[in-house]
Tab-separated table of C-alpha atoms in Angstrom:
chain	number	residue	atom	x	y	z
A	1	UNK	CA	18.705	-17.458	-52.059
A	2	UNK	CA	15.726	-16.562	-50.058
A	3	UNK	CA	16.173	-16.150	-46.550
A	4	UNK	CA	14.027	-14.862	-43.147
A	5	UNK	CA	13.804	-10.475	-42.806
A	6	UNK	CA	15.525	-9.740	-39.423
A	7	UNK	CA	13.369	-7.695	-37.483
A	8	UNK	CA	14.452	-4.566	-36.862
A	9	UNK	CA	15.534	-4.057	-33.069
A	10	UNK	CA	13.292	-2.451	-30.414
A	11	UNK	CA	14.756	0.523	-29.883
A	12	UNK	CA	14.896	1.355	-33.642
A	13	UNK	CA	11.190	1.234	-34.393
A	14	UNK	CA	8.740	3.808	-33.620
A	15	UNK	CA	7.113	3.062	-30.348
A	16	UNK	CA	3.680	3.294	-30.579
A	17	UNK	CA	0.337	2.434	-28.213
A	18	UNK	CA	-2.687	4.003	-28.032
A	19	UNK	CA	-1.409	4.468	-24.078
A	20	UNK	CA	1.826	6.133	-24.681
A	21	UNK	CA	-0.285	8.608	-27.553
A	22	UNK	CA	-2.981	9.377	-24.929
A	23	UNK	CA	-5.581	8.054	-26.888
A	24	UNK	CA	-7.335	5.755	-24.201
A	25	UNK	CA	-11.315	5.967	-23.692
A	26	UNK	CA	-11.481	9.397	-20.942
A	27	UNK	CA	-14.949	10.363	-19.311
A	28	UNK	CA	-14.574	13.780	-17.907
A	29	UNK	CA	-17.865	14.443	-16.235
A	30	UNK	CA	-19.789	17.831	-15.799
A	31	UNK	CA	-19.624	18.499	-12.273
A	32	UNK	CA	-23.122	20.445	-12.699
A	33	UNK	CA	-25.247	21.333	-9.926
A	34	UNK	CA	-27.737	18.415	-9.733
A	35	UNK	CA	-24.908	16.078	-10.472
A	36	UNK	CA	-22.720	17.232	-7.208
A	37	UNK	CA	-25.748	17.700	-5.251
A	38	UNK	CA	-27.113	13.799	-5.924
A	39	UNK	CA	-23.299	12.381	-5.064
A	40	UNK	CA	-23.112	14.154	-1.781
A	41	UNK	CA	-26.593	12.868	-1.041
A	42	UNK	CA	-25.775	9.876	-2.000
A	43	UNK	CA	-22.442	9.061	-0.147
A	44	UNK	CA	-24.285	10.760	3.448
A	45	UNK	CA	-26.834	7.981	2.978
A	46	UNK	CA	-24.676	5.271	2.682
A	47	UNK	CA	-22.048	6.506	5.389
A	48	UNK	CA	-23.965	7.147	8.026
A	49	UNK	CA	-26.010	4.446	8.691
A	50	UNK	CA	-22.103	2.089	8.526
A	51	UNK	CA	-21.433	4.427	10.944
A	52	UNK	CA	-23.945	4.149	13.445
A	53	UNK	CA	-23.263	0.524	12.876
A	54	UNK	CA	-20.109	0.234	13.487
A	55	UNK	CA	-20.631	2.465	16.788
A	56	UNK	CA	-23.144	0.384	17.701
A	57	UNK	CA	-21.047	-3.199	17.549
A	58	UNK	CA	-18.308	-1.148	19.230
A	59	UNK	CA	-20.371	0.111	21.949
A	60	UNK	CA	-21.892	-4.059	22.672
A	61	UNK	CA	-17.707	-4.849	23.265
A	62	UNK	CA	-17.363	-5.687	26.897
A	63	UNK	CA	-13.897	-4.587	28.162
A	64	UNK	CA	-12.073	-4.366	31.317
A	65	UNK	CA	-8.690	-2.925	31.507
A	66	UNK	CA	-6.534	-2.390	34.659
A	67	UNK	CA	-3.339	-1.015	34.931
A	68	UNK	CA	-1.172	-2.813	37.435
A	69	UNK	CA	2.791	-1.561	36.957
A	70	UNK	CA	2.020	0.544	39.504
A	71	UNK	CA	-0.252	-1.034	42.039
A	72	UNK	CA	1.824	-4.188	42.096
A	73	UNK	CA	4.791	-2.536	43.761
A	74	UNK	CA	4.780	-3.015	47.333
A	75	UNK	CA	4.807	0.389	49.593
A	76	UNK	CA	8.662	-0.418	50.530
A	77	UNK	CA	9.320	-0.138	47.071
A	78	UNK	CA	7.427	2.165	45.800
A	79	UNK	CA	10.442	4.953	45.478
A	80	UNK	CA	12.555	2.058	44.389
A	81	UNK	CA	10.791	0.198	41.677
A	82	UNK	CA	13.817	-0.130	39.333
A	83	UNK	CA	15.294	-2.151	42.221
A	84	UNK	CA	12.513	-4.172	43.056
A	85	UNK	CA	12.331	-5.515	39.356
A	86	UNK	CA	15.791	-6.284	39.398
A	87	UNK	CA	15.857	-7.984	42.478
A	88	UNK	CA	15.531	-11.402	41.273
A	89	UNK	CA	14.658	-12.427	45.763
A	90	UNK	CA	11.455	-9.978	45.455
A	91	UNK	CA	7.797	-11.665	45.573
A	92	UNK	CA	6.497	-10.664	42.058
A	93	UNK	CA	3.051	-12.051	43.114
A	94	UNK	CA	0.393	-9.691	42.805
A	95	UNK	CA	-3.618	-10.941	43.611
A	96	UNK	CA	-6.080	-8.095	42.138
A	97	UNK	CA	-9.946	-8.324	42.010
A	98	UNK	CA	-12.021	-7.479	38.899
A	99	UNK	CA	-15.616	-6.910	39.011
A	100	UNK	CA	-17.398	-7.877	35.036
A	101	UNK	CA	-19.547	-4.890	34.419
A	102	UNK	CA	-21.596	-6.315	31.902
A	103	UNK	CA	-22.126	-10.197	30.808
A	104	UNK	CA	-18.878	-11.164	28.971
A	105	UNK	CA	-19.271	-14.509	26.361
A	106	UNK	CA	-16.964	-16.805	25.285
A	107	UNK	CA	-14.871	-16.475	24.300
A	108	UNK	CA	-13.283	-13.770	26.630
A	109	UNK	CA	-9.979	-12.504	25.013
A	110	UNK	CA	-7.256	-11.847	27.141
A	111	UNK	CA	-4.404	-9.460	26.425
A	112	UNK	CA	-1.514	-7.354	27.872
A	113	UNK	CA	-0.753	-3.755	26.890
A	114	UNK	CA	2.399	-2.284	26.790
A	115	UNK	CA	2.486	1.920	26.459
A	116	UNK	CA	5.608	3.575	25.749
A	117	UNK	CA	7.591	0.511	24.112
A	118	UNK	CA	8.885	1.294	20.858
A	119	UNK	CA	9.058	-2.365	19.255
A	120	UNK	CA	9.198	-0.470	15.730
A	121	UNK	CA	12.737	1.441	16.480
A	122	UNK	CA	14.989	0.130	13.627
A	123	UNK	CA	17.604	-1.480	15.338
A	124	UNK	CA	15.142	-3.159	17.660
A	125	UNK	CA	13.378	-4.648	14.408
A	126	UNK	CA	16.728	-5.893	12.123
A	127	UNK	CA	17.730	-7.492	15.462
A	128	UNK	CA	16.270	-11.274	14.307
A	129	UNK	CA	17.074	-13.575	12.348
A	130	UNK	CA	14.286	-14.941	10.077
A	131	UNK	CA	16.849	-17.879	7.957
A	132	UNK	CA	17.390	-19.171	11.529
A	133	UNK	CA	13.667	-18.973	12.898
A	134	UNK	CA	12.863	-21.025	9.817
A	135	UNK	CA	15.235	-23.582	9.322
A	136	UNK	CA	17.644	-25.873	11.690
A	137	UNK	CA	19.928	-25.622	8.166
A	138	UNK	CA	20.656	-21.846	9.479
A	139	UNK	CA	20.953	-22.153	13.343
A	140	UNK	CA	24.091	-20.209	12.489
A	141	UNK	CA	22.804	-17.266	10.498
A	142	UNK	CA	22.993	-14.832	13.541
A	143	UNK	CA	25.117	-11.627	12.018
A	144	UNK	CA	21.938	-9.708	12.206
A	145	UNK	CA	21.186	-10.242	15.509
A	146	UNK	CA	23.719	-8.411	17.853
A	147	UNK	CA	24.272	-7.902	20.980
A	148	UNK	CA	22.065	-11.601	21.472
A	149	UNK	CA	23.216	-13.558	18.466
A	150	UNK	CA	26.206	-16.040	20.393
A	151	UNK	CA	26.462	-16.999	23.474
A	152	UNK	CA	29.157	-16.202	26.111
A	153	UNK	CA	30.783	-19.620	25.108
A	154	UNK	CA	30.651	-18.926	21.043
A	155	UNK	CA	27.459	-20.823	20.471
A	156	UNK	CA	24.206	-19.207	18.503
A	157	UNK	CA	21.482	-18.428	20.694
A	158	UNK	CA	18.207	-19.684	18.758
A	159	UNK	CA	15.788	-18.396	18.943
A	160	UNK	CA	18.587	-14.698	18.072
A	161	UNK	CA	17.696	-11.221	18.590
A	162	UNK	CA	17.019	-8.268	20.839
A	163	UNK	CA	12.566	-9.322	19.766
A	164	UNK	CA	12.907	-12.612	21.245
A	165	UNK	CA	16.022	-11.922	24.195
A	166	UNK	CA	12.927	-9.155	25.562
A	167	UNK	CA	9.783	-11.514	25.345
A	168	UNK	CA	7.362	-10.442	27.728
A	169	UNK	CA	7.522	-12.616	30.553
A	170	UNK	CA	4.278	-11.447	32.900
A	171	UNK	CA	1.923	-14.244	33.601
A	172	UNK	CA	-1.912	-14.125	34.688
A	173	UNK	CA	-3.733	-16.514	36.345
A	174	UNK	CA	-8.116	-16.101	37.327
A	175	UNK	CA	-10.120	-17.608	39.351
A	176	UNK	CA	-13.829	-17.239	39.503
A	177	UNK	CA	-15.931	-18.453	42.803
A	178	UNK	CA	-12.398	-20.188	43.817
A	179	UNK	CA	-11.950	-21.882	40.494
A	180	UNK	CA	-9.825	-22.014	38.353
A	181	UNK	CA	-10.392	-20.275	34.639
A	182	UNK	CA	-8.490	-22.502	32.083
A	183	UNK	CA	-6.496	-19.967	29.900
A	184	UNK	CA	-6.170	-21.552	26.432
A	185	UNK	CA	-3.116	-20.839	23.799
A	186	UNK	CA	-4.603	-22.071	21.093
A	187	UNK	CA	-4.976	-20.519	17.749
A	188	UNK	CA	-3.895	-17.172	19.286
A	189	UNK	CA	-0.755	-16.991	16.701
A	190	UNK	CA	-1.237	-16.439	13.117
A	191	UNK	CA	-1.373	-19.634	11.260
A	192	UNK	CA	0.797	-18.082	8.552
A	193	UNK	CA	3.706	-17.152	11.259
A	194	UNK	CA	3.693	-20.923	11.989
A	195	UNK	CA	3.560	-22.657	9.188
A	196	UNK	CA	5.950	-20.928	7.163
A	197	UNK	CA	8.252	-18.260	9.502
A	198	UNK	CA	8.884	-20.716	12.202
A	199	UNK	CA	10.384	-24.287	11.912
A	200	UNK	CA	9.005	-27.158	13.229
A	201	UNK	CA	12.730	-28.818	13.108
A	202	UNK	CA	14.166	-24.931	15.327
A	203	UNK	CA	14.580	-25.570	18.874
A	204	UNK	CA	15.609	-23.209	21.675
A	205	UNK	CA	18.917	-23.292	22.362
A	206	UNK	CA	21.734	-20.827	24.560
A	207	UNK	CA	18.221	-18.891	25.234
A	208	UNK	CA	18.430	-16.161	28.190
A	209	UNK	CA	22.118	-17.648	28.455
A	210	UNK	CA	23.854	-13.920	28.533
A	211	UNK	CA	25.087	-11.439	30.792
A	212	UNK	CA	21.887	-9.177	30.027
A	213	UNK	CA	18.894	-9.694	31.757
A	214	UNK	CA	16.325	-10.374	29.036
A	215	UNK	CA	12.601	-11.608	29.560
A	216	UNK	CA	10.695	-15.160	29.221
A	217	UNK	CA	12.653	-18.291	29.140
A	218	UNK	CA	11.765	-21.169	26.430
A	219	UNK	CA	10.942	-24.735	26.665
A	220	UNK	CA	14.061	-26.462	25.154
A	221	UNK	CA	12.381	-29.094	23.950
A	222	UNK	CA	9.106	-27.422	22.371
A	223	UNK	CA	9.702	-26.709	18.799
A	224	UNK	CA	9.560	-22.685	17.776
A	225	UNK	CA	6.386	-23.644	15.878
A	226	UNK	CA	4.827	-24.340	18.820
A	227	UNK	CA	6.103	-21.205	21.000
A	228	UNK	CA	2.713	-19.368	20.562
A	229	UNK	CA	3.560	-16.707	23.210
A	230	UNK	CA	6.934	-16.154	20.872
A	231	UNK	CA	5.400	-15.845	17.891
A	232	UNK	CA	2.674	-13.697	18.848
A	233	UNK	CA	5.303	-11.075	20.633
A	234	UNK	CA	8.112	-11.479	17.458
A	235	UNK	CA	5.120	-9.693	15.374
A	236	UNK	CA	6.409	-6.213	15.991
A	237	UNK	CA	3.838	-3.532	16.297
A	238	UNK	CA	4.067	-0.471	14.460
A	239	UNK	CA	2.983	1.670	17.709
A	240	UNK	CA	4.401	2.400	20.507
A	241	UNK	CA	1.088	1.361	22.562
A	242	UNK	CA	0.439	-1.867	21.585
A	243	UNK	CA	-2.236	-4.906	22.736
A	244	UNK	CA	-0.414	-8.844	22.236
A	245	UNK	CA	-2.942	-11.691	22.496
A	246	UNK	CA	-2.208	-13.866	25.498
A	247	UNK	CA	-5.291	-16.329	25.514
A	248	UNK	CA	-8.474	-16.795	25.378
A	249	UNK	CA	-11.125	-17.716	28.437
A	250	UNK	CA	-13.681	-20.308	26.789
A	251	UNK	CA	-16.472	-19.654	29.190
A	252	UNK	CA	-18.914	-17.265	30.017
A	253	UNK	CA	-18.468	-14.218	32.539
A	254	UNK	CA	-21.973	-12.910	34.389
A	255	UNK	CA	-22.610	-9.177	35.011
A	256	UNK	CA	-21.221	-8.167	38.467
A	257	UNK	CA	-18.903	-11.094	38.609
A	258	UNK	CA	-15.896	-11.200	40.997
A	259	UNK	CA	-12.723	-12.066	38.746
A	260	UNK	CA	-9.377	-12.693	40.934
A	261	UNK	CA	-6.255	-11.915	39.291
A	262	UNK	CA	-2.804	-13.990	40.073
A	263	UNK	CA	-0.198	-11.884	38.513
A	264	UNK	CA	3.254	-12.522	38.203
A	265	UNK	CA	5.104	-8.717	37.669
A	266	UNK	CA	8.186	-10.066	36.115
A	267	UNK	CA	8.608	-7.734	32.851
A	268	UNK	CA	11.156	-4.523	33.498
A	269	UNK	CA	9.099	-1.135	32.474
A	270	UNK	CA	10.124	1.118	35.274
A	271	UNK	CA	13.582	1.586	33.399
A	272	UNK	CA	11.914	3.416	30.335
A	273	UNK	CA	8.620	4.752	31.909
A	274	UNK	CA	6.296	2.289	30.424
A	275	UNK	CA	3.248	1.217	31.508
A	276	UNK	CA	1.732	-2.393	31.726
A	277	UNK	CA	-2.111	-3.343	31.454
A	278	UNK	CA	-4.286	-6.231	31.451
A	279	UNK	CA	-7.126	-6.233	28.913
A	280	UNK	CA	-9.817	-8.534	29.432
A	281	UNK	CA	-12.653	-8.105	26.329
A	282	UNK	CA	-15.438	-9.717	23.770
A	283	UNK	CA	-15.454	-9.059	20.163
A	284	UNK	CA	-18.024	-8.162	17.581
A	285	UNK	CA	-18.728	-8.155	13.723
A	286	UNK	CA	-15.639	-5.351	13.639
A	287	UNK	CA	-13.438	-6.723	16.058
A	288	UNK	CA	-12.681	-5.190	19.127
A	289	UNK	CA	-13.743	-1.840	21.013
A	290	UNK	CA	-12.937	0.771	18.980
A	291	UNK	CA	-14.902	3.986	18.033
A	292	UNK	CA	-13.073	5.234	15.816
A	293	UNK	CA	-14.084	3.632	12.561
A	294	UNK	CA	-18.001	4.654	13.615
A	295	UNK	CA	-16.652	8.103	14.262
A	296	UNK	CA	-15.113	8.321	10.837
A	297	UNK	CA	-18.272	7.124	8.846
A	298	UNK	CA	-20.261	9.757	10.862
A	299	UNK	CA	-17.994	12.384	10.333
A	300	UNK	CA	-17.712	11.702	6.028
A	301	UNK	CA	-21.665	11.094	5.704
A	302	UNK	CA	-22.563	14.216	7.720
A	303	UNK	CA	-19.993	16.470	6.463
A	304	UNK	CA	-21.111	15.027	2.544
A	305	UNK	CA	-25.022	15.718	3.496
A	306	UNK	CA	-23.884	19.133	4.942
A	307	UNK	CA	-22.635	20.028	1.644
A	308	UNK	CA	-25.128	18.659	-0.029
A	309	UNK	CA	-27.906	20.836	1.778
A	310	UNK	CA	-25.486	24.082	1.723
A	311	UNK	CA	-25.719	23.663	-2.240
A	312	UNK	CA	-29.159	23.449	-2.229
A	313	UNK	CA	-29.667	26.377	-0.581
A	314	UNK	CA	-27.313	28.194	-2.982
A	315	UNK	CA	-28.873	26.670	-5.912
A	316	UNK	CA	-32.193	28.024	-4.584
A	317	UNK	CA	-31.277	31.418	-2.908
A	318	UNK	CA	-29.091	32.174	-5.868
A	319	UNK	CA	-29.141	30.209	-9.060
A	320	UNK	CA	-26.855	30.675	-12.003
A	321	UNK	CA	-28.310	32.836	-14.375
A	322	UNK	CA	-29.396	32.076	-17.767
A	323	UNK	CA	-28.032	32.446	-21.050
A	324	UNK	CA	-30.672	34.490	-22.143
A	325	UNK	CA	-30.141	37.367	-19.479
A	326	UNK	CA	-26.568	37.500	-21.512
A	327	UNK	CA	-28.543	37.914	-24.619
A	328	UNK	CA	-26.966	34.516	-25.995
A	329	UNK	CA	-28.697	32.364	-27.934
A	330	UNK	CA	-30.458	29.269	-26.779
A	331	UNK	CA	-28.441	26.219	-25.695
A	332	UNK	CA	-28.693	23.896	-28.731
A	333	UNK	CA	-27.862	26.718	-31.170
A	334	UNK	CA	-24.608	27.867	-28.833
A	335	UNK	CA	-23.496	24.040	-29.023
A	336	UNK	CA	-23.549	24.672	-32.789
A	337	UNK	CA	-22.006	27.840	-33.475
A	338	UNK	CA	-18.721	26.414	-30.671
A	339	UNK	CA	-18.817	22.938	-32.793
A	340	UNK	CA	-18.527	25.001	-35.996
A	341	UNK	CA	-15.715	27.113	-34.724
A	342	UNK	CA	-14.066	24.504	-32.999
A	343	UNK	CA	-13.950	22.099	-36.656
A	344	UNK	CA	-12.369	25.868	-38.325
A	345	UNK	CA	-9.906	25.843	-35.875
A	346	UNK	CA	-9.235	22.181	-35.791
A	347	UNK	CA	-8.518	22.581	-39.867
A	348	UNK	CA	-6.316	25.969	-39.598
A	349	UNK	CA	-4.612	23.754	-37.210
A	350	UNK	CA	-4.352	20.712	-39.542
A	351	UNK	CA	-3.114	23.046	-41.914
A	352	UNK	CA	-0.133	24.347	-40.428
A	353	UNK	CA	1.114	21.317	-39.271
A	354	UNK	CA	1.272	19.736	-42.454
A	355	UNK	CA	4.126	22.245	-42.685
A	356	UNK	CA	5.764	21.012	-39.995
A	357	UNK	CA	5.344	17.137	-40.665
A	358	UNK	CA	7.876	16.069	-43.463
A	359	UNK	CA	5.934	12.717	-43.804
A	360	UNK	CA	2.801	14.849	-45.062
A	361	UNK	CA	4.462	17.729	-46.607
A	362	UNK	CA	6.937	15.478	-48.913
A	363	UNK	CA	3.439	13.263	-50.011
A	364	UNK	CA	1.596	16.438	-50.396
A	365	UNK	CA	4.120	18.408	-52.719
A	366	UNK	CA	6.455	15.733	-54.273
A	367	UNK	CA	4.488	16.013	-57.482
A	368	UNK	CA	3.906	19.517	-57.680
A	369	UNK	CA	7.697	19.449	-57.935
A	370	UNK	CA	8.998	21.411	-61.796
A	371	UNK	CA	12.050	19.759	-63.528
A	372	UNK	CA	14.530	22.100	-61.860
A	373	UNK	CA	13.417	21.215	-58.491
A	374	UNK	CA	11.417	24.377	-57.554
A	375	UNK	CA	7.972	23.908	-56.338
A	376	UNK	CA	5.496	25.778	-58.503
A	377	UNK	CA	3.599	26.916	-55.209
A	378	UNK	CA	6.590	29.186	-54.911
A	379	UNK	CA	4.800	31.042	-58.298
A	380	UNK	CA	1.751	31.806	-55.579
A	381	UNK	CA	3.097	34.745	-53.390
A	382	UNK	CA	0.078	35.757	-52.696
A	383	UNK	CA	-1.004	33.075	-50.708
A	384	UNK	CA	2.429	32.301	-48.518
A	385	UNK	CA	5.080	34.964	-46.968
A	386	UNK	CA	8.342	34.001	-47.440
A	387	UNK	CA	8.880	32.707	-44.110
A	388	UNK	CA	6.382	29.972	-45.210
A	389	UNK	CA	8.377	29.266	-48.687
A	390	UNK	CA	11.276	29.252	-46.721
A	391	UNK	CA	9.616	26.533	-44.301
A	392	UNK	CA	8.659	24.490	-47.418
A	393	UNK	CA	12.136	24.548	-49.037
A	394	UNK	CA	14.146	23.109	-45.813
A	395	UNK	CA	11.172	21.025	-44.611
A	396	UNK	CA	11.389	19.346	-48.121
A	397	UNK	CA	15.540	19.193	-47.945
A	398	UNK	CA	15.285	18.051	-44.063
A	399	UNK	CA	12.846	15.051	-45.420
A	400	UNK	CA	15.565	13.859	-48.503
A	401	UNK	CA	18.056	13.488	-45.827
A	402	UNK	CA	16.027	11.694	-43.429
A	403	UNK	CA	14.708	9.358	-46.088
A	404	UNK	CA	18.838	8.415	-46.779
A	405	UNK	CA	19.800	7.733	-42.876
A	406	UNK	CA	16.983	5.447	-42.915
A	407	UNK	CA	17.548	4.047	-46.090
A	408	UNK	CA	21.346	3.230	-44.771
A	409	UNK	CA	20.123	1.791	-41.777
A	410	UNK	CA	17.315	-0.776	-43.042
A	411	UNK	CA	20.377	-1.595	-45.656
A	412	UNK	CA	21.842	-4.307	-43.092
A	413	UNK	CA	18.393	-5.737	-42.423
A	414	UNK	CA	17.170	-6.413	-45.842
A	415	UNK	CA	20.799	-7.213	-47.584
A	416	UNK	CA	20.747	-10.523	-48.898
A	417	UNK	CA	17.204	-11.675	-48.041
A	418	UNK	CA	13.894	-11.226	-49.370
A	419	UNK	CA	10.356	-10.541	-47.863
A	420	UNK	CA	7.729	-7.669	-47.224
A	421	UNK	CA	8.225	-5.170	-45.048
A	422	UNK	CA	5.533	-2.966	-43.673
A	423	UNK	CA	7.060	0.949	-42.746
A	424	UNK	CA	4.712	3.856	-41.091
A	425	UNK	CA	2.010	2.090	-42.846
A	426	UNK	CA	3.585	1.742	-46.636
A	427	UNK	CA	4.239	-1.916	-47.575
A	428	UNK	CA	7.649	-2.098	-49.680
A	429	UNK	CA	7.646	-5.342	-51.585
A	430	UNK	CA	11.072	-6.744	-51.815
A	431	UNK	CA	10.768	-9.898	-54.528
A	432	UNK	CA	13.417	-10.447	-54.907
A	433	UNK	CA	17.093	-10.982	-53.442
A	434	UNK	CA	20.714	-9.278	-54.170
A	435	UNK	CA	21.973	-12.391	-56.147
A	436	UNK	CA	18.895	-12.755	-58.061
A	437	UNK	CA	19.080	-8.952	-58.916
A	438	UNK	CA	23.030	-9.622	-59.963
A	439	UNK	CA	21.135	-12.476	-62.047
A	440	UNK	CA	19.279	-9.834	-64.034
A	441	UNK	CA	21.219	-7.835	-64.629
């Protein structure tokens, strides 16, 4: 009866792949003179001019920033400014005037900073619930979001969480020439956030309902998809100084323009020593103001052509003397005599491990093998010592007894069926199955 071979199992054959036997394609280059000099040269070329770019787009950002924690407290409160955040009677209005140093276009991004606010402290970041944010299905999934996950009457709080229970609740208003600058919301979120980490069908409920005096109140019946000043701030930052987007001005701002300021000084820094600041700016090709990305480029390109003109010098001042000074002989002919020494040393090598292999020794010296088992190289003691017979004898023994455990082993696989199997690279036909040998015999 013929049957399918069972494949031996995984961990029973020999693993093999040109990656696990190191034999993958490797370039190792020369790191000669010429060779390092040319990359350094190379890589100062190309980073400094993206450097000088980048400074350049940074340095066309118009940006105004004023810092107002401070010179929104009134003088009666100025020792007291704890208090006068806390005191829910206090006028938090706060009129400022910015002058526009340079012509600002649209559109003019607004945004608050916050220094000294740790919004990436652990606790601080496990305190949400995303299940909830998503769906109305988990309105109850608030066990992450102690001390603001139920109400004081046993109800979740949606949106959950110490992010969302501290939203920053400072407003702005401007006005330019007595008119009113629209501030627009839109598209200042990620469109990823909202469309897939906060449900259209989640709507605040039990918000700000707690004990604990928290920070901006939510529109009950705006969906958390639509909360753009929620999602921004539930985007943790992984600083403690951080910039949030709060809108954006669509209009254009002239050089030496007088913006007023409305601002409503509602968020609590004073009890951690933080510092609040508005940030009115433009963008460019790389974003923002910021130097350092220019700064870097600069600082890799000159440092590479630095390098590049210090090896120069030493390859001139001082180059590496030649092989005739050593009285060697001449570059092609030295590439000969190391190949020819390197292929002896590559067969001594080849060799002795054929001593060591039992795969090659046993195929090597099976048939030099005499009737009463003793290898007739043992009659040539001139050429081994008898720490090499010695080798051959056990090597030869060690083989025989490997050949059996694998014999045993393959015994289960090939028992009853019939097929070809293929072993280190020897084919071992098997014709034939146990009943049909019984047959024959």
């Amino acid at each position: 009866m013929g049957g399918e071979v069972k494949a031996p199992k995984i961990g029973e054959r020999a693993a093999y792949s040109r990656f696990t036997q190191q034999e993958l394609p490797a370039c190792k280059p020369i790191l000669t003179p010429g060779w390092v000099i040319t990359t350094f040269i190379f890589v100062g070329i190309i980073f400094i001019p993206i450097g000088l770019a980048s400074l350049f787009a940074s340095e066309r950002v118009v940006e105004i920033v004023y810092r107002y924690d401070e010179g929104c407290i009134p003088t009666n409160y100025s020792d007291q400014k704890l208090a006068y955040i806390q005191n829910s009677t206090t006028n938090k209005t706060c009129t400022r005037s910015l002058i526009v140093p340079k012509q600002m276009k649209r559109p003019v991004y607004v945004y608050y900073q916050l220094d000294n606010f740790y919004q990436n402290h652990r606790r601080y970041v496990k305190s949400r619930s995303d299940k909830q944010l998503r769906s109305n299905a988990s309105e109850g999934d608030t066990s992450s979001c102690d001390p603001e996950g139920v109400a004081p009457d046993k109800h979740p709080i949606v949106p959950c969480g110490l992010i969302a229970w501290s939203l920053f609740n400072d407003t702005y208003g401007f006005l330019v020439n007595n008119e009113a600058l629209e501030v627009s919301k839109r598209n200042i979120a990620w469109k990823s956030d909202q469309e897939h980490k906060f449900g259209s069908d989640v709507y605040p409920k039990n918000f700000q309902s707690g004990g604990l005096i928290g920070g901006a109140k939510l529109n009950d019946t705006i969906p958390l998809s639509e909360q753009a000043d929620l999602i921004v701030w539930m985007r943790t930052a992984a600083f403690p100084t951080f910039r949030k987007l709060y809108g954006k001005i669509e209009m254009d701002l002239e050089a030496n323009e007088n913006v007023t300021v409305v601002i409503q000084n509602n968020y609590n820094t004073y009890s951690f020593g933080g510092k609040k600041k508005l940030v009115l700016s433009t963008t460019s090709w790389i974003g923002g103001k910021n130097d350092f990305l220019g700064v870097a480029y600069l600082t890799v390109g000159g440092l590479c052509l630095f390098l590049a003109i210090s090896f120069i010098l030493v390859y001139v001042v001082k180059p590496r003397q030649s092989r005739k000074k050593f009285g060697l002989l001449e570059k092609h002919k030295d590439y000969v005599v190391r190949a020819q020494a390197f292929h002896k040393k590559e067969e001594a090598y080849g060799e002795k491990a054929a001593f060591r292999n039992p795969d090659e020794f046993y195929f090597k010296m099976i048939k030099t093998r005499t009737i009463d088992g003793v290898h007739k190289l043992e009659s040539q003691a001139n050429k081994y010592t008898p720490e090499e017979l010695m080798l051959i004898k056990t090597q030869d023994i060690g083989y025989v007894l490997q050949k059996v455990q694998v014999k045993k082993r393959l015994s289960g696989w090939i028992d009853g069926y019939g097929g070809v199997w293929v072993i280190y690279g020897r084919e071992m036909a098997l014709g034939f199955t146990r009943e049909e040998e019984d047959g024959e015999r």
